[in-house]
Amino acid sequence: MAATIEPQLLTESTQDYLKAIYELTQAGGGAATSSIADRLSVSPASVTNMVQKLAERQPPLVTYRKHYGVELTNEGRLAALRTVRRHRLIEQFLTHVLGYSWDEVHQEAERLEHAISPLFEERLAILLGEPRFDPHGDPIPDANLTLPDSCALPLYRAAPGQVVRVCRVRNDNPALLRYLDELGLRPGLRVRVISSQPVDYTLQVELVDYDKQVVLGQALGEAVMVEAI
Amino acid sequence: MAATIEPQLLTESTQDYLKAIYELTQAGGGAATSSIADRLSVSPASVTNMVQKLAERQPPLVTYRKHYGVELTNEGRLAALRTVRRHRLIEQFLTHVLGYSWDEVHQEAERLEHAISPLFEERLAILLGEPRFDPHGDPIPDANLTLPDSCALPLYRAAPGQVVRVCRVRNDNPALLRYLDELGLRPGLRVRVISSQPVDYTLQVELVDYDKQVVLGQALGEAVMVEAI
DNA sequence: GCTATAATTTAGTCTAGACTAAATTATAAG
DNA sequence: CTTATAATTTAGTCTAGACTAAATTATAGC
Ligand SMILES: [Mn+2]
Ligand SMILES: [Mn+2]
Ligand SMILES: [Mn+2]
Ligand SMILES: [Mn+2]
């Protein structure tokens, strides 16, 4: 069992780097210097610099081979999951208690995730009823940092004719989220795939609950994750 | 009307310096370099350095004359009040929504006050019902940064025989707050002064609501603020 | 008016985390 | 196998905000 590092021992920057590496790794693409730089809006040189420090820490938070990218150690992964937990709990709080819309929460949580204490995290989880998913359907690691299962099928890969349920929206872009919200494409809703174009990734779907048809482009078809009903 | 500076344009450090200067000035003693240093747990040299920057900003946030201490400009005062408002709203939230005790809130609010957005501040105030006082009885500036009146009489100056109501506790020390809490000396409660020693500042008082007598030393007699009933 | 003392300021460093520009490396294409 | 290109790393700076040690200043007491 790796000793878990308390968040207050990590700077805000360090927490954001670890989280970015974790999320890039989850997304499958691997955590290249440039992708970390893009995600955090810093220069590639800054990433190299930070990544070298993370690798030289005791205990090391990443393993790093020059020019071949970076991976989280177990300590690094736990630290990242801790920040992910806080981020998503805060998003849930913002929507359910403070009445934020789901496109407003990310920015706010991005700062607050670094400012809360372990006590705050614990009390917040209790207040919210130990939620397993955030407003975007993103899974919230529990207090032991175990992630609940979450759906893995992007809408654009669902078979035509199939009726599925939206369970997650993997995109932070506020404009995209507002648009999905207008359409009514939120976690929990049912969708029937009418047609699916493999070439240009456009979709025609029916929102079963609203008896409404909409056309979705590539960005939306990739962002909306679904599960079979 | 001075333009008010949005908090996100001020660093965490800057906000804390302005707040410290504001609170020292309120307490009456004047904001000397060394008292700011004490309050923020930094060296006097660091204070001089920061104070010079605050004076040279456009607009200036303080006026500064070497060796004679520092005063807030109107812009500086408004920025300080904004941070005070956030701090006290957060303390109220922590006690009333997350179940913190009043000795735990200060530390947490000291970080969160810098991390919330104007929207969070506004929604929080609505959620809490636009409270005018925080858990310690400290007045909360309203959205226009106007402070409600708060009581000004320290318990040690109340006349023997007088029955008064506790309205505020001016002290951040967790041990002192826990002790007052045990005694039952919280805002709202009635106290009758039995005796008051001007020399060693000890007090003997009766907690009218609990029909209990206690003896208070100088620190407590100065911290507990009361109003005539 | 002088001087001892305490408070304050100056001068010089340090660290974290960013940046740009230049150098290096991996690799795809010929 | 060579080379062009893109990605990455290195080298050198910068800023904010802290520090210590040394110098300076205000002022209280003689
Ligand atoms: Mn963040
Ligand atoms: Mn989310
Ligand atoms: Mn603070
Ligand atoms: Mn308070």
Coordinates of C-alpha atoms (C1' of nucleotides) and ligand atoms in Angstrom, one line a residue:
Chain A
M1 CA 0.0 0.0 0.0
A2 CA 1.6 3.3 -1.1
A3 CA 1.6 6.0 1.4
T4 CA -0.9 8.6 0.1
I5 CA 0.5 12.2 0.0
E6 CA -1.7 14.8 1.7
P7 CA -2.8 17.5 -0.8
Q8 CA -1.5 20.4 1.3
L9 CA 2.0 19.1 0.6
L10 CA 1.6 19.7 -3.1
T11 CA 1.4 23.1 -4.7
E12 CA -1.6 24.1 -6.8
S13 CA 0.6 23.7 -9.9
T14 CA 1.8 20.3 -9.0
Q15 CA -1.8 19.1 -8.4
D16 CA -2.8 20.4 -11.8
Y17 CA 0.1 18.7 -13.6
L18 CA -0.7 15.4 -11.9
K19 CA -4.4 15.7 -12.8
A20 CA -3.6 16.6 -16.4
I21 CA -1.3 13.6 -16.7
Y22 CA -3.9 11.4 -15.2
E23 CA -6.6 12.6 -17.5
L24 CA -4.5 12.4 -20.6
T25 CA -3.5 8.8 -19.7
Q26 CA -7.2 7.9 -19.1
A27 CA -8.1 9.4 -22.5
G28 CA -5.7 6.9 -23.9
G29 CA -3.5 9.2 -26.0
G30 CA -0.6 9.1 -23.6
A31 CA 0.9 12.1 -21.8
A32 CA 3.2 13.8 -24.2
T33 CA 5.0 17.0 -23.2
S34 CA 3.0 18.9 -25.8
S35 CA -0.3 17.5 -24.8
I36 CA 0.3 18.4 -21.1
A37 CA 1.3 21.9 -22.3
D38 CA -1.8 22.3 -24.3
R39 CA -4.1 21.1 -21.6
L40 CA -2.5 23.4 -19.0
S41 CA -1.9 26.4 -21.3
V42 CA 1.8 26.6 -20.5
S43 CA 4.8 26.2 -22.8
P44 CA 6.3 22.8 -23.5
A45 CA 9.5 24.0 -21.8
S46 CA 7.6 24.6 -18.6
V47 CA 6.2 21.1 -18.8
T48 CA 9.7 19.5 -19.2
N49 CA 10.9 21.5 -16.3
M50 CA 8.0 20.4 -14.0
V51 CA 8.0 16.8 -15.1
Q52 CA 11.7 16.5 -14.2
K53 CA 11.0 17.8 -10.7
L54 CA 8.1 15.4 -10.3
A55 CA 10.3 12.5 -11.3
E56 CA 13.1 13.6 -8.9
R57 CA 10.8 14.0 -5.8
Q58 CA 10.9 11.6 -3.0
P59 CA 8.8 9.7 -3.5
P60 CA 8.7 10.2 -7.2
L61 CA 5.3 11.2 -8.6
V62 CA 6.0 10.3 -12.2
T63 CA 8.5 8.1 -14.2
Y64 CA 10.1 10.1 -17.0
R65 CA 12.3 9.1 -19.9
K66 CA 13.5 11.9 -22.0
H67 CA 11.6 12.3 -25.2
Y68 CA 9.3 9.4 -24.4
G69 CA 6.7 11.1 -22.2
V70 CA 5.7 10.5 -18.7
E71 CA 3.7 8.1 -16.5
L72 CA 2.3 8.5 -13.0
T73 CA 3.8 6.4 -10.2
N74 CA 1.3 4.9 -7.8
E75 CA 1.9 7.8 -5.4
G76 CA 1.3 10.2 -8.3
R77 CA -1.8 8.4 -9.4
L78 CA -3.3 8.6 -5.9
A79 CA -2.5 12.3 -5.6
A80 CA -4.2 12.9 -9.0
L81 CA -7.2 10.9 -7.9
R82 CA -7.5 12.9 -4.8
T83 CA -7.6 16.1 -6.8
V84 CA -10.1 14.5 -9.2
R85 CA -12.3 13.6 -6.2
R86 CA -12.2 17.1 -4.9
H87 CA -12.9 18.6 -8.3
R88 CA -15.9 16.5 -8.9
L89 CA -17.4 16.8 -5.5
I90 CA -17.1 20.6 -5.8
E91 CA -18.8 20.5 -9.2
Q92 CA -21.6 18.5 -7.7
F93 CA -21.9 21.0 -4.8
L94 CA -22.0 23.9 -7.2
T95 CA -24.8 22.5 -9.3
H96 CA -26.9 21.0 -6.5
V97 CA -26.4 23.5 -3.7
L98 CA -25.4 26.8 -5.3
G99 CA -27.5 26.4 -8.5
Y100 CA -24.7 26.7 -11.0
S101 CA -25.3 25.3 -14.5
W102 CA -23.1 22.5 -15.7
D103 CA -21.1 24.7 -18.0
E104 CA -20.1 27.1 -15.2
V105 CA -18.8 24.6 -12.7
H106 CA -15.5 23.5 -14.2
Q107 CA -13.7 26.8 -14.0
E108 CA -14.7 27.4 -10.4
A109 CA -13.8 23.8 -9.3
E110 CA -10.4 24.2 -11.0
R111 CA -9.4 26.7 -8.3
L112 CA -11.4 25.5 -5.3
E113 CA -10.0 21.9 -5.6
H114 CA -6.7 23.3 -4.3
A115 CA -8.1 25.4 -1.5
I116 CA -10.2 23.0 0.6
S117 CA -9.0 21.0 3.6
P118 CA -9.4 17.2 4.1
L119 CA -12.2 18.1 6.6
F120 CA -14.0 20.2 4.0
E121 CA -13.8 17.4 1.5
E122 CA -15.2 14.9 4.0
R123 CA -18.0 17.1 5.1
L124 CA -18.9 18.1 1.6
A125 CA -19.1 14.4 0.6
I126 CA -21.5 13.8 3.5
L127 CA -23.6 16.8 2.7
L128 CA -24.0 15.6 -0.9
G129 CA -24.7 12.0 0.1
E130 CA -21.5 10.5 -1.1
P131 CA -22.3 11.0 -4.7
R132 CA -20.7 8.6 -7.3
F133 CA -21.0 10.9 -10.3
D134 CA -20.7 14.6 -10.9
P135 CA -23.0 16.8 -13.0
H136 CA -21.3 15.7 -16.2
G137 CA -21.6 12.0 -15.3
D138 CA -17.9 11.8 -14.5
P139 CA -17.2 9.2 -11.8
I140 CA -16.2 10.5 -8.4
P141 CA -13.4 8.5 -6.6
D142 CA -14.6 7.4 -3.2
A143 CA -12.8 8.3 0.1
N144 CA -10.4 5.4 -0.7
L145 CA -9.9 6.7 -4.2
T146 CA -11.6 3.8 -5.9
L147 CA -13.4 4.9 -9.0
P148 CA -16.9 3.6 -9.7
D149 CA -17.4 2.0 -13.1
S150 CA -18.4 4.5 -15.8
C151 CA -19.7 4.0 -19.3
A152 CA -17.3 3.7 -22.1
L153 CA -19.3 3.8 -25.3
P154 CA -19.3 7.1 -27.2
L155 CA -22.6 7.9 -28.9
Y156 CA -21.0 7.9 -32.4
R157 CA -20.2 4.2 -32.0
A158 CA -23.7 3.1 -30.9
A159 CA -25.4 1.0 -33.5
P160 CA -28.2 2.6 -35.6
G161 CA -31.6 1.5 -34.2
Q162 CA -30.2 1.0 -30.7
V163 CA -31.8 2.9 -27.8
V164 CA -29.2 4.0 -25.2
R165 CA -29.0 6.2 -22.1
V166 CA -26.7 9.1 -21.8
C167 CA -24.5 8.6 -18.8
R168 CA -21.6 11.1 -19.3
V169 CA -20.4 14.1 -21.3
R170 CA -16.7 14.2 -21.7
N171 CA -16.0 17.8 -22.6
D172 CA -15.3 20.9 -20.6
N173 CA -16.2 23.4 -23.3
P174 CA -18.9 25.7 -21.9
A175 CA -20.4 26.5 -25.3
L176 CA -20.7 22.8 -26.1
L177 CA -22.2 22.1 -22.7
R178 CA -24.7 24.9 -23.1
Y179 CA -25.7 23.6 -26.5
L180 CA -26.2 20.0 -25.2
D181 CA -28.3 21.4 -22.4
E182 CA -30.5 23.3 -24.8
L183 CA -30.9 20.1 -26.8
G184 CA -31.8 18.3 -23.6
L185 CA -28.9 15.8 -24.0
R186 CA -28.1 15.3 -20.3
P187 CA -27.0 12.3 -18.3
G188 CA -30.0 10.0 -17.7
L189 CA -31.9 10.8 -20.9
R190 CA -32.7 8.2 -23.5
V191 CA -31.5 8.4 -27.1
R192 CA -32.3 6.3 -30.2
V193 CA -29.7 6.3 -32.9
I194 CA -31.4 6.8 -36.2
S195 CA -28.4 7.0 -38.5
S196 CA -24.6 7.2 -38.1
Q197 CA -22.2 8.3 -40.8
P198 CA -18.8 6.6 -40.3
V199 CA -17.1 9.0 -42.8
D200 CA -17.9 12.4 -41.4
Y201 CA -19.0 11.3 -38.0
T202 CA -22.4 12.9 -38.1
L203 CA -25.3 11.3 -36.3
Q204 CA -29.1 11.6 -36.4
V205 CA -30.7 10.7 -33.1
E206 CA -34.1 10.8 -31.5
L207 CA -34.4 12.1 -27.9
V208 CA -36.9 9.5 -26.8
D209 CA -38.0 11.4 -23.7
Y210 CA -38.8 14.6 -25.7
D211 CA -39.9 12.9 -28.9
K212 CA -37.5 15.2 -30.8
Q213 CA -34.9 14.5 -33.5
V214 CA -31.5 16.2 -33.7
V215 CA -28.4 16.0 -35.8
L216 CA -25.0 15.8 -34.0
G217 CA -21.5 16.5 -35.4
Q218 CA -18.2 14.8 -34.6
A219 CA -17.5 16.8 -31.4
L220 CA -20.9 16.0 -29.9
G221 CA -20.9 12.4 -31.0
E222 CA -17.5 11.9 -29.3
A223 CA -18.4 13.8 -26.1
V224 CA -21.6 12.1 -25.3
M225 CA -21.1 8.7 -23.7
V226 CA -23.9 6.2 -23.4
E227 CA -24.8 2.8 -22.0
A228 CA -27.1 0.1 -23.3
I229 CA -30.5 0.1 -21.6
Chain B
M1 CA -17.0 56.8 -6.2
A2 CA -13.8 54.9 -6.4
A3 CA -13.7 52.1 -9.0
T4 CA -13.7 48.8 -7.0
I5 CA -10.9 46.4 -8.0
E6 CA -12.0 42.9 -8.8
P7 CA -10.5 40.3 -6.4
Q8 CA -9.1 38.2 -9.3
L9 CA -6.8 41.0 -10.1
L10 CA -5.1 40.8 -6.7
T11 CA -2.9 38.0 -5.6
E12 CA -3.7 35.9 -2.5
S13 CA -0.8 37.6 -0.7
T14 CA -2.0 41.1 -1.7
Q15 CA -5.5 40.4 -0.4
D16 CA -4.1 39.1 2.9
Y17 CA -1.9 42.2 3.3
L18 CA -4.8 44.5 2.6
K19 CA -7.1 42.6 5.0
A20 CA -4.4 42.7 7.7
I21 CA -3.9 46.4 7.4
Y22 CA -7.7 46.9 7.5
E23 CA -8.1 44.9 10.6
L24 CA -5.2 46.4 12.4
T25 CA -6.5 49.9 11.6
Q26 CA -10.0 48.9 12.8
A27 CA -8.5 47.6 16.0
G28 CA -7.2 51.1 16.6
G29 CA -3.5 50.4 17.0
G30 CA -2.5 51.6 13.6
A31 CA -0.8 49.4 11.0
A32 CA 2.9 49.4 11.9
T33 CA 5.3 47.3 9.8
S34 CA 6.0 45.0 12.7
S35 CA 2.3 44.5 13.6
I36 CA 1.5 43.5 10.0
A37 CA 4.5 41.2 10.1
D38 CA 3.3 39.6 13.3
R39 CA -0.2 39.1 12.0
L40 CA 0.8 37.6 8.7
S41 CA 3.8 35.6 10.1
V42 CA 6.3 37.1 7.7
S43 CA 9.4 39.2 8.4
P44 CA 9.3 42.9 8.7
A45 CA 11.5 43.2 5.7
S46 CA 8.8 41.4 3.6
V47 CA 6.2 43.8 4.8
T48 CA 8.2 46.9 3.8
N49 CA 8.7 45.3 0.4
M50 CA 5.0 44.6 -0.1
V51 CA 3.8 47.9 1.3
Q52 CA 6.0 49.8 -1.1
K53 CA 4.5 47.8 -4.0
L54 CA 1.0 48.5 -2.8
A55 CA 1.8 52.2 -2.6
E56 CA 3.2 52.3 -6.1
R57 CA 0.4 50.5 -7.8
Q58 CA -2.0 52.3 -10.1
P59 CA -4.3 53.0 -8.4
P60 CA -2.4 53.0 -5.1
L61 CA -3.9 50.7 -2.5
V62 CA -2.1 52.2 0.5
T63 CA -0.4 55.5 1.3
Y64 CA 3.0 55.0 2.8
R65 CA 5.5 57.2 4.5
K66 CA 8.7 55.6 5.4
H67 CA 9.0 54.8 9.1
Y68 CA 5.5 56.1 9.8
G69 CA 3.4 53.2 8.8
V70 CA 0.7 52.7 6.3
E71 CA -2.9 53.5 5.6
L72 CA -5.4 52.1 3.1
T73 CA -6.6 54.3 0.2
N74 CA -10.2 54.1 -0.6
E75 CA -9.5 51.5 -3.3
G76 CA -7.4 49.5 -0.8
R77 CA -10.2 49.7 1.8
L78 CA -12.8 48.5 -0.7
A79 CA -10.6 45.6 -1.7
A80 CA -10.0 44.7 1.9
L81 CA -13.7 44.8 2.7
R82 CA -14.4 42.6 -0.3
T83 CA -12.0 40.0 1.2
V84 CA -13.6 40.4 4.6
R85 CA -17.0 39.9 3.2
R86 CA -15.9 36.7 1.5
H87 CA -14.1 35.5 4.6
R88 CA -17.1 35.9 6.8
L89 CA -19.6 34.5 4.4
I90 CA -17.5 31.4 4.1
E91 CA -17.2 31.1 7.9
Q92 CA -21.0 31.3 8.1
F93 CA -21.3 28.6 5.4
L94 CA -18.9 26.4 7.2
T95 CA -20.7 26.5 10.5
H96 CA -24.3 26.5 9.1
V97 CA -24.0 24.2 6.1
L98 CA -21.0 22.0 6.7
G99 CA -21.3 21.7 10.5
Y100 CA -17.9 23.2 11.4
S101 CA -17.4 24.5 15.0
W102 CA -16.5 28.1 15.3
D103 CA -12.9 27.4 16.2
E104 CA -12.3 25.5 12.9
V105 CA -13.7 28.0 10.4
H106 CA -11.0 30.7 10.4
Q107 CA -8.2 28.6 9.0
E108 CA -10.3 27.2 6.2
A109 CA -11.8 30.6 5.3
E110 CA -8.3 32.1 5.2
R111 CA -7.6 30.0 2.1
L112 CA -11.1 29.8 0.5
E113 CA -11.6 33.6 0.6
H114 CA -9.1 33.9 -2.3
A115 CA -10.4 31.0 -4.4
I116 CA -14.1 31.9 -5.0
S117 CA -15.5 33.8 -7.9
P118 CA -17.9 36.8 -7.7
L119 CA -20.7 34.4 -8.7
F120 CA -19.8 32.0 -5.9
E121 CA -19.8 34.9 -3.5
E122 CA -23.2 36.1 -4.7
R123 CA -24.8 32.6 -4.7
L124 CA -23.4 31.8 -1.2
A125 CA -24.8 35.0 0.2
I126 CA -28.3 34.1 -1.2
L127 CA -28.1 30.5 0.1
L128 CA -27.2 31.9 3.6
G129 CA -30.0 34.5 3.5
E130 CA -27.7 37.5 3.2
P131 CA -26.4 37.2 6.8
R132 CA -25.3 40.3 8.5
F133 CA -23.0 38.6 11.0
D134 CA -20.7 35.6 11.0
P135 CA -20.4 32.8 13.6
H136 CA -18.2 35.0 15.8
G137 CA -20.6 37.9 15.6
D138 CA -18.2 39.8 13.2
P139 CA -20.2 42.1 10.8
I140 CA -20.4 41.0 7.2
P141 CA -20.1 43.8 4.7
D142 CA -23.1 43.7 2.3
A143 CA -22.8 43.5 -1.5
N144 CA -22.0 47.2 -1.6
L145 CA -19.4 46.7 1.0
T146 CA -21.3 48.6 3.7
L147 CA -20.7 47.2 7.2
P148 CA -23.6 46.8 9.6
D149 CA -23.2 48.4 13.0
S150 CA -21.6 46.1 15.5
C151 CA -21.2 46.3 19.2
A152 CA -18.2 48.1 20.6
L153 CA -18.2 47.4 24.4
P154 CA -15.7 44.8 25.6
L155 CA -17.0 42.8 28.5
Y156 CA -14.3 44.0 30.9
R157 CA -15.6 47.5 30.6
A158 CA -19.2 46.7 31.4
A159 CA -20.3 48.1 34.8
P160 CA -20.7 45.6 37.6
G161 CA -24.4 44.7 38.1
Q162 CA -25.2 45.4 34.5
V163 CA -26.8 42.7 32.4
V164 CA -25.6 42.6 28.8
R165 CA -25.8 40.4 25.7
V166 CA -22.8 38.9 24.1
C167 CA -22.7 40.0 20.4
R168 CA -19.2 39.3 19.2
V169 CA -16.0 37.5 20.1
R170 CA -12.9 39.2 18.7
N171 CA -10.3 36.5 18.8
D172 CA -9.2 33.8 16.3
N173 CA -7.4 31.6 18.7
P174 CA -9.0 28.1 18.4
A175 CA -8.2 27.1 22.0
L176 CA -9.8 30.3 23.3
L177 CA -12.8 29.8 21.2
R178 CA -13.3 26.2 22.3
Y179 CA -13.0 27.3 25.9
L180 CA -15.6 30.0 25.4
D181 CA -17.8 27.5 23.7
E182 CA -17.5 25.1 26.7
L183 CA -18.5 27.9 29.0
G184 CA -21.5 28.7 26.9
L185 CA -20.3 32.3 26.1
R186 CA -21.6 32.6 22.6
P187 CA -23.2 35.5 20.7
G188 CA -26.7 36.0 21.8
L189 CA -26.3 34.9 25.4
R190 CA -26.9 37.1 28.4
V191 CA -24.3 37.9 31.0
R192 CA -24.5 39.7 34.3
V193 CA -21.3 41.3 35.5
I194 CA -20.8 40.5 39.2
S195 CA -17.4 42.0 39.7
S196 CA -14.7 43.6 37.6
Q197 CA -11.1 44.2 38.7
P198 CA -9.5 47.2 37.0
V199 CA -6.0 46.2 38.0
D200 CA -5.6 42.7 36.8
Y201 CA -8.6 42.7 34.4
T202 CA -10.3 39.7 35.9
L203 CA -14.0 39.4 35.8
Q204 CA -16.6 37.5 37.7
V205 CA -19.8 37.0 35.6
E206 CA -23.1 35.2 35.7
L207 CA -24.4 33.4 32.6
V208 CA -28.0 34.3 33.1
D209 CA -29.3 31.7 30.6
Y210 CA -27.5 28.9 32.3
D211 CA -27.7 30.2 35.9
K212 CA -23.9 29.6 36.1
Q213 CA -21.0 31.8 37.4
V214 CA -17.6 31.9 35.8
V215 CA -14.4 33.9 36.2
L216 CA -12.7 35.4 33.1
G217 CA -9.1 36.7 32.7
Q218 CA -7.9 39.5 30.6
A219 CA -7.8 37.8 27.2
L220 CA -11.4 36.7 27.6
G221 CA -12.6 40.0 29.0
E222 CA -11.1 41.8 26.0
A223 CA -12.3 39.3 23.4
V224 CA -16.0 39.2 24.4
M225 CA -17.9 42.2 23.1
V226 CA -21.3 43.0 24.5
E227 CA -24.3 45.3 24.1
A228 CA -26.7 46.7 26.6
I229 CA -30.0 44.9 26.7
Chain C
dG1 C1' 21.1 68.4 22.3
dC2 C1' 23.0 63.7 22.6
dT3 C1' 22.6 58.9 22.5
dA4 C1' 20.9 54.1 23.2
dT5 C1' 17.4 51.3 21.6
dA6 C1' 14.0 49.5 18.9
dA7 C1' 11.7 49.7 14.6
dT8 C1' 12.3 50.0 9.9
dT9 C1' 14.4 49.9 5.6
dT10 C1' 17.9 48.4 2.2
dA11 C1' 20.7 45.1 0.0
dG12 C1' 21.4 40.9 -1.5
dT13 C1' 19.6 35.9 -1.9
dC14 C1' 16.5 32.2 -2.8
dT15 C1' 12.6 29.3 -4.7
dA16 C1' 8.7 28.2 -7.6
dG17 C1' 7.0 28.4 -11.8
dA18 C1' 6.5 30.6 -15.7
dC19 C1' 8.8 32.4 -20.4
dT20 C1' 11.7 32.7 -25.1
dA21 C1' 15.3 31.2 -28.1
dA22 C1' 18.6 27.9 -29.3
dA23 C1' 20.1 23.2 -29.4
dT24 C1' 19.1 18.4 -29.6
dT25 C1' 16.6 14.2 -30.6
dA26 C1' 13.3 10.9 -32.6
dT27 C1' 11.3 9.4 -36.5
dA28 C1' 9.0 9.3 -41.1
dA29 C1' 9.9 9.7 -45.8
dG30 C1' 12.8 9.2 -49.5
Chain D
dC1 C1' 21.1 5.1 -44.7
dT2 C1' 20.2 9.9 -44.8
dT3 C1' 17.7 13.8 -44.0
dA4 C1' 13.8 17.0 -43.1
dT5 C1' 10.5 17.9 -39.7
dA6 C1' 8.3 18.1 -35.5
dA7 C1' 8.7 17.4 -30.7
dT8 C1' 11.4 18.0 -26.9
dT9 C1' 15.0 19.6 -24.0
dT10 C1' 18.4 23.0 -22.5
dA11 C1' 20.0 27.5 -21.3
dG12 C1' 19.2 31.7 -19.8
dT13 C1' 15.6 35.2 -17.9
dC14 C1' 11.9 37.0 -15.3
dT15 C1' 8.5 37.9 -11.5
dA16 C1' 6.3 37.4 -7.1
dG17 C1' 7.1 36.9 -2.6
dA18 C1' 9.6 35.2 0.8
dC19 C1' 14.2 35.3 3.7
dT20 C1' 18.7 37.2 6.5
dA21 C1' 22.1 40.5 7.6
dA22 C1' 23.5 45.1 7.6
dA23 C1' 22.4 49.9 7.5
dT24 C1' 19.5 53.6 8.8
dT25 C1' 16.0 56.2 11.3
dA26 C1' 12.9 57.8 15.0
dT27 C1' 12.5 58.8 19.5
dA28 C1' 12.7 58.4 24.6
dG29 C1' 15.5 59.4 28.4
dC30 C1' 19.2 61.7 30.0
Ligands
MN1 MN -6.9 23.2 -10.7
MN2 MN -17.1 17.2 -14.3
MN3 MN -6.3 34.6 3.4
MN4 MN -15.2 35.5 12.0

